[in-house]
Every structure is written in structure tokens, then in C-alpha cells.
Amino acid sequence: MGHAYDEEKDDRGTVFLKYLLFLYNFLFWMGGAAVIGMGLWTLLEKSSYISFLANSTLSVSAYILLFAGGIVMITGFLGCCAMVREHKGCLSVYLSVIISVYAAELAAGVLAYMYYETISEELKESMNQTIADDYSKPGKEYITEAIDQLQEDFRCCGGNGYSDWKHSFYINSTQSSDRIVPDSCCKTVTLYCGKRDHPSNIYKVELIGVFLSACFLYILYKEEREDKLNIL
């Protein structure tokens, strides 16, 4: 009698663990879908920004998100199948993939922390070089439109600030019509608003700083969410 009770208790524990892991895999799968969505959003909605990043950091990051999200979704699906069928082989493969994914994410987090400043400086240098040499030049209209859109979207002006425009080809040409910065730097974009160098009119927020800070915060929130899932 006691032996049967113990077996029933063990069965209940197994079922509970099974459904708990199933729930975890579902959340894991949803996380992968969200990562893929972010990668697609970056490529489709922010593709214009890629045109003036010489090192293609944004496009590479977007494709990494798509790849990582795909791996996570496949892993989550494999885990769900393993839970339903209680297949030891699938469970072993699933466990190996999960360990590999977390190891890769840990390595990526360490590398991101180590090279954050380097990447930030490279992006600033690339941005400032593009501002100085390519903005408003004939044949570079796609770069001009991309920079204008980026400055309006992130409400900023230049890579480090509005002073980055002082020595640009555009400001020192007749095209500027005595503007100090492009009109896209203004808080309220109107024709020739770039002529007025006034704190209430010109954004002084660091462009790359805002962008990288947003990316870094995303990484931190992602790691926090994964830590909570690991506790479960």
C-alpha cells in the first residue's frame, strides 16, 4: 500500500515537472519569436540607418538576432516535443543545446562588455566621417535621408553634438544657406530652422550614445529575464 502511494506521488511529481518544463519551453519559444521580430523590425524599419554605418554593425546585429531567435525557437519546439513524448534522446539533445545557448550568450555578454567602448568609438568615428564628407553630396541622397531620419527619430544632432557639423561639407557649402546645422537637428523641424543655434531649438543629445545605450539596456533586460527563468 505504501509502495503504491510512493509511486503515485512520484508520478505526480513527474507530471508537475513535465508541465513546468513545458511552460518554460513555451516562454523560451516566445522569447525566440520576439528576438526574430526585433531583427525583422531592425531590417525593415531601420534599414536606412545601415547605409551610413561603414562597418555594417546594425545589419550584422539584425542578422545575428534573426539567427539567434531561430535557434531559440527550434530549441523551444524540440523541448516541447521531448516533454510530450518523454523521449530520452530528444531530452538529451535539448539539454545539450540549452547549455550551448547559455554558454554562447554568456560569451556574447562578456565580449559586449569588453568591447563596448571600442564599438562606440568606431560608430562615432564612422558617423562623424559620414557627416563631414557625404551629407548632401550628389549621389549620396540615401545617406542624407538616412541621417535626417535618424536625427529626427532619436531627437539628436550629430555623433557627439551639434558642433560635429561645423566642418562638414554641407555647412561650408552654398547648399546650407547659412544654416549652422541641418533642419533635421531642430526639435520642431521647419524650413531654415537650422540657422538658429539656440538651446531650445537644437538637440544636443549624443546620437550614438542614445542608440548604444538603448541596445545595452535591452541586453541587460534580456539577461535579467533569463536569470529569472534560470531560477525557475
Coordinates of C-alpha atoms in Angstrom, one line a residue:
M1 CA 0.0 0.0 0.0
G2 CA 2.8 2.4 1.0
H3 CA 4.8 1.4 -2.1
A4 CA 1.8 2.2 -4.4
Y5 CA 1.4 5.6 -2.6
D6 CA 5.0 6.4 -3.2
E7 CA 4.8 5.5 -6.9
E8 CA 1.6 7.7 -7.2
K9 CA 3.5 10.5 -5.5
D10 CA 6.4 10.1 -7.8
D11 CA 4.1 10.1 -10.9
R12 CA 2.5 13.4 -9.7
G13 CA 6.0 14.9 -9.3
T14 CA 7.0 13.8 -12.7
V15 CA 3.8 15.2 -14.3
F16 CA 4.3 18.5 -12.4
L17 CA 7.9 18.8 -13.6
K18 CA 6.8 17.9 -17.1
Y19 CA 4.3 20.7 -17.3
L20 CA 6.6 23.1 -15.6
L21 CA 9.3 22.4 -18.3
F22 CA 6.6 22.6 -21.0
L23 CA 5.6 26.1 -19.7
Y24 CA 9.3 27.1 -19.6
N25 CA 9.8 25.9 -23.2
F26 CA 6.8 27.8 -24.4
L27 CA 8.2 31.0 -22.8
F28 CA 11.5 30.2 -24.3
W29 CA 9.9 29.8 -27.8
M30 CA 8.0 33.1 -27.4
G31 CA 11.3 34.8 -26.5
G32 CA 12.8 33.5 -29.7
A33 CA 9.9 34.8 -31.7
A34 CA 10.3 38.2 -30.0
V35 CA 14.0 38.2 -30.9
I36 CA 13.2 37.4 -34.6
G37 CA 10.6 40.1 -34.6
M38 CA 13.1 42.6 -33.3
G39 CA 15.6 41.5 -36.0
L40 CA 13.0 41.9 -38.8
W41 CA 11.9 45.3 -37.4
T42 CA 15.5 46.5 -37.5
L43 CA 16.0 45.4 -41.1
L44 CA 12.6 46.6 -42.4
E45 CA 12.0 49.8 -40.4
K46 CA 15.6 50.9 -39.7
S47 CA 17.3 49.8 -42.9
S48 CA 18.0 53.3 -43.9
Y49 CA 20.4 53.7 -40.9
I50 CA 22.6 50.9 -42.3
S51 CA 23.5 53.0 -45.3
F52 CA 25.9 55.2 -43.5
L53 CA 27.4 52.7 -41.0
A54 CA 30.6 51.8 -42.7
N55 CA 31.2 48.7 -40.6
S56 CA 27.6 47.4 -41.1
T57 CA 27.2 46.9 -37.3
L58 CA 23.5 47.4 -37.4
S59 CA 22.8 45.0 -40.2
V60 CA 25.1 42.3 -38.7
S61 CA 23.4 42.7 -35.4
A62 CA 20.0 42.3 -37.0
Y63 CA 21.0 39.1 -38.8
I64 CA 22.5 37.8 -35.5
L65 CA 19.1 38.5 -33.9
L66 CA 17.4 36.5 -36.6
F67 CA 19.8 33.6 -36.3
A68 CA 19.7 33.5 -32.5
G69 CA 15.9 33.8 -32.5
G70 CA 15.6 30.9 -35.0
I71 CA 17.9 28.7 -32.8
V72 CA 15.9 29.6 -29.7
M73 CA 12.5 28.8 -31.4
I74 CA 13.8 25.5 -32.8
T75 CA 15.2 24.6 -29.3
G76 CA 11.9 25.5 -27.6
F77 CA 9.9 23.4 -30.1
L78 CA 12.3 20.5 -29.6
G79 CA 11.9 20.8 -25.8
C80 CA 8.1 20.7 -26.1
C81 CA 8.2 17.6 -28.3
A82 CA 10.6 16.0 -25.9
M83 CA 8.3 16.8 -22.9
V84 CA 5.2 15.4 -24.7
R85 CA 6.8 12.2 -25.9
E86 CA 9.1 11.8 -23.0
H87 CA 11.9 10.8 -25.4
K88 CA 15.2 10.5 -23.7
G89 CA 17.2 11.1 -26.9
C90 CA 15.4 14.3 -27.6
L91 CA 15.7 15.4 -24.0
S92 CA 19.5 14.8 -24.1
V93 CA 19.8 16.8 -27.3
Y94 CA 17.6 19.6 -25.9
L95 CA 19.7 19.8 -22.7
S96 CA 22.9 20.0 -24.8
V97 CA 21.5 22.8 -27.0
I98 CA 20.2 24.7 -23.9
I99 CA 23.7 24.6 -22.3
S100 CA 25.3 25.7 -25.6
V101 CA 22.9 28.6 -26.0
Y102 CA 23.5 29.9 -22.5
A103 CA 27.3 29.4 -22.9
A104 CA 27.1 31.4 -26.2
E105 CA 25.0 34.1 -24.6
L106 CA 27.4 34.4 -21.6
A107 CA 30.4 34.7 -24.0
A108 CA 28.5 37.3 -26.1
G109 CA 27.7 39.3 -22.9
V110 CA 31.3 39.2 -21.8
L111 CA 32.5 40.3 -25.3
A112 CA 29.9 43.1 -25.4
Y113 CA 31.1 44.4 -22.1
M114 CA 34.7 44.2 -23.1
Y115 CA 34.3 45.9 -26.5
Y116 CA 31.5 48.3 -25.7
E117 CA 33.8 51.4 -25.7
T118 CA 35.7 50.3 -28.8
I119 CA 32.5 49.7 -30.8
S120 CA 31.1 53.0 -29.5
E121 CA 34.1 54.9 -30.7
E122 CA 34.1 53.2 -34.1
L123 CA 30.5 54.1 -34.6
K124 CA 31.1 57.7 -33.6
E125 CA 34.1 58.0 -35.9
S126 CA 32.1 56.4 -38.8
M127 CA 29.2 58.7 -38.2
N128 CA 31.3 61.9 -38.0
Q129 CA 33.2 60.9 -41.1
T130 CA 30.0 60.4 -43.0
I131 CA 28.6 63.8 -41.7
A132 CA 31.7 65.6 -42.8
D133 CA 32.2 64.0 -46.2
D134 CA 28.9 62.6 -47.6
Y135 CA 25.9 64.5 -46.3
S136 CA 24.1 66.4 -49.1
K137 CA 26.6 65.4 -51.8
P138 CA 25.2 64.5 -55.2
G139 CA 24.8 60.7 -55.5
K140 CA 24.6 60.4 -51.7
E141 CA 21.0 61.3 -51.3
Y142 CA 20.3 58.0 -49.5
I143 CA 22.9 58.9 -46.8
T144 CA 21.4 62.4 -46.4
E145 CA 17.9 61.0 -46.0
A146 CA 19.2 58.3 -43.5
I147 CA 20.9 60.9 -41.3
D148 CA 18.0 63.2 -41.3
Q149 CA 15.6 60.4 -40.4
L150 CA 18.0 59.2 -37.6
Q151 CA 18.3 62.7 -36.1
E152 CA 14.6 63.2 -36.2
D153 CA 13.7 59.7 -34.8
F154 CA 16.3 59.9 -31.9
R155 CA 15.9 63.7 -31.4
C156 CA 19.6 64.4 -31.5
C157 CA 22.2 66.3 -33.6
G158 CA 25.5 64.8 -34.8
G159 CA 27.5 62.0 -33.4
N160 CA 28.7 63.8 -30.3
G161 CA 26.6 67.0 -30.6
Y162 CA 25.7 69.8 -33.0
S163 CA 29.3 71.0 -33.2
D164 CA 30.1 67.9 -35.3
W165 CA 28.5 69.8 -38.2
K166 CA 30.9 72.8 -38.1
H167 CA 33.4 71.4 -40.5
S168 CA 31.1 69.4 -42.7
F169 CA 30.9 69.7 -46.5
Y170 CA 27.2 70.7 -46.2
I171 CA 27.6 73.5 -43.7
N172 CA 30.5 75.0 -45.6
S173 CA 28.8 74.9 -48.9
T174 CA 26.2 77.2 -50.5
Q175 CA 23.6 74.5 -50.0
S176 CA 23.4 75.2 -46.3
S177 CA 22.0 78.7 -46.9
D178 CA 23.8 79.9 -43.8
R179 CA 22.5 77.1 -41.7
I180 CA 24.5 76.1 -38.6
V181 CA 23.1 72.6 -38.6
P182 CA 20.7 70.7 -40.9
D183 CA 17.0 71.3 -40.2
S184 CA 16.6 67.7 -39.0
C185 CA 18.5 68.8 -35.9
C186 CA 15.7 71.0 -34.7
K187 CA 13.2 70.0 -32.1
T188 CA 10.5 71.3 -34.4
V189 CA 11.6 70.8 -37.9
T190 CA 10.8 73.8 -40.2
L191 CA 12.5 75.2 -43.2
Y192 CA 15.7 77.1 -42.2
C193 CA 15.3 76.3 -38.5
G194 CA 18.9 75.1 -38.6
K195 CA 20.0 78.7 -38.8
R196 CA 19.2 79.3 -35.2
D197 CA 21.8 78.0 -32.7
H198 CA 19.6 78.1 -29.6
P199 CA 19.4 75.5 -26.8
S200 CA 15.6 75.3 -27.1
N201 CA 15.9 74.7 -30.8
I202 CA 18.9 72.4 -31.3
Y203 CA 19.2 68.9 -29.9
K204 CA 22.5 68.3 -28.0
V205 CA 22.0 64.6 -27.2
E206 CA 24.7 62.3 -28.3
L207 CA 23.3 60.3 -31.2
I208 CA 25.4 57.2 -30.9
G209 CA 25.2 57.3 -27.1
V210 CA 21.4 57.2 -27.2
F211 CA 21.5 54.3 -29.7
L212 CA 24.1 52.2 -27.9
S213 CA 22.5 52.9 -24.5
A214 CA 19.2 51.6 -25.8
C215 CA 20.9 48.5 -27.1
F216 CA 22.8 48.0 -23.8
L217 CA 19.6 48.4 -21.8
Y218 CA 18.0 45.8 -24.0
I219 CA 20.8 43.4 -23.3
L220 CA 20.5 44.0 -19.5
Y221 CA 16.8 43.4 -19.5
K222 CA 17.2 40.3 -21.6
E223 CA 19.8 38.9 -19.2
E224 CA 17.6 39.8 -16.2
R225 CA 14.7 37.9 -17.8
E226 CA 16.9 34.9 -18.5
D227 CA 18.2 34.9 -14.9
K228 CA 14.6 34.7 -13.6
L229 CA 13.9 31.8 -16.0
N230 CA 17.0 30.1 -14.8
I231 CA 15.8 30.4 -11.2
L232 CA 12.6 28.6 -12.2

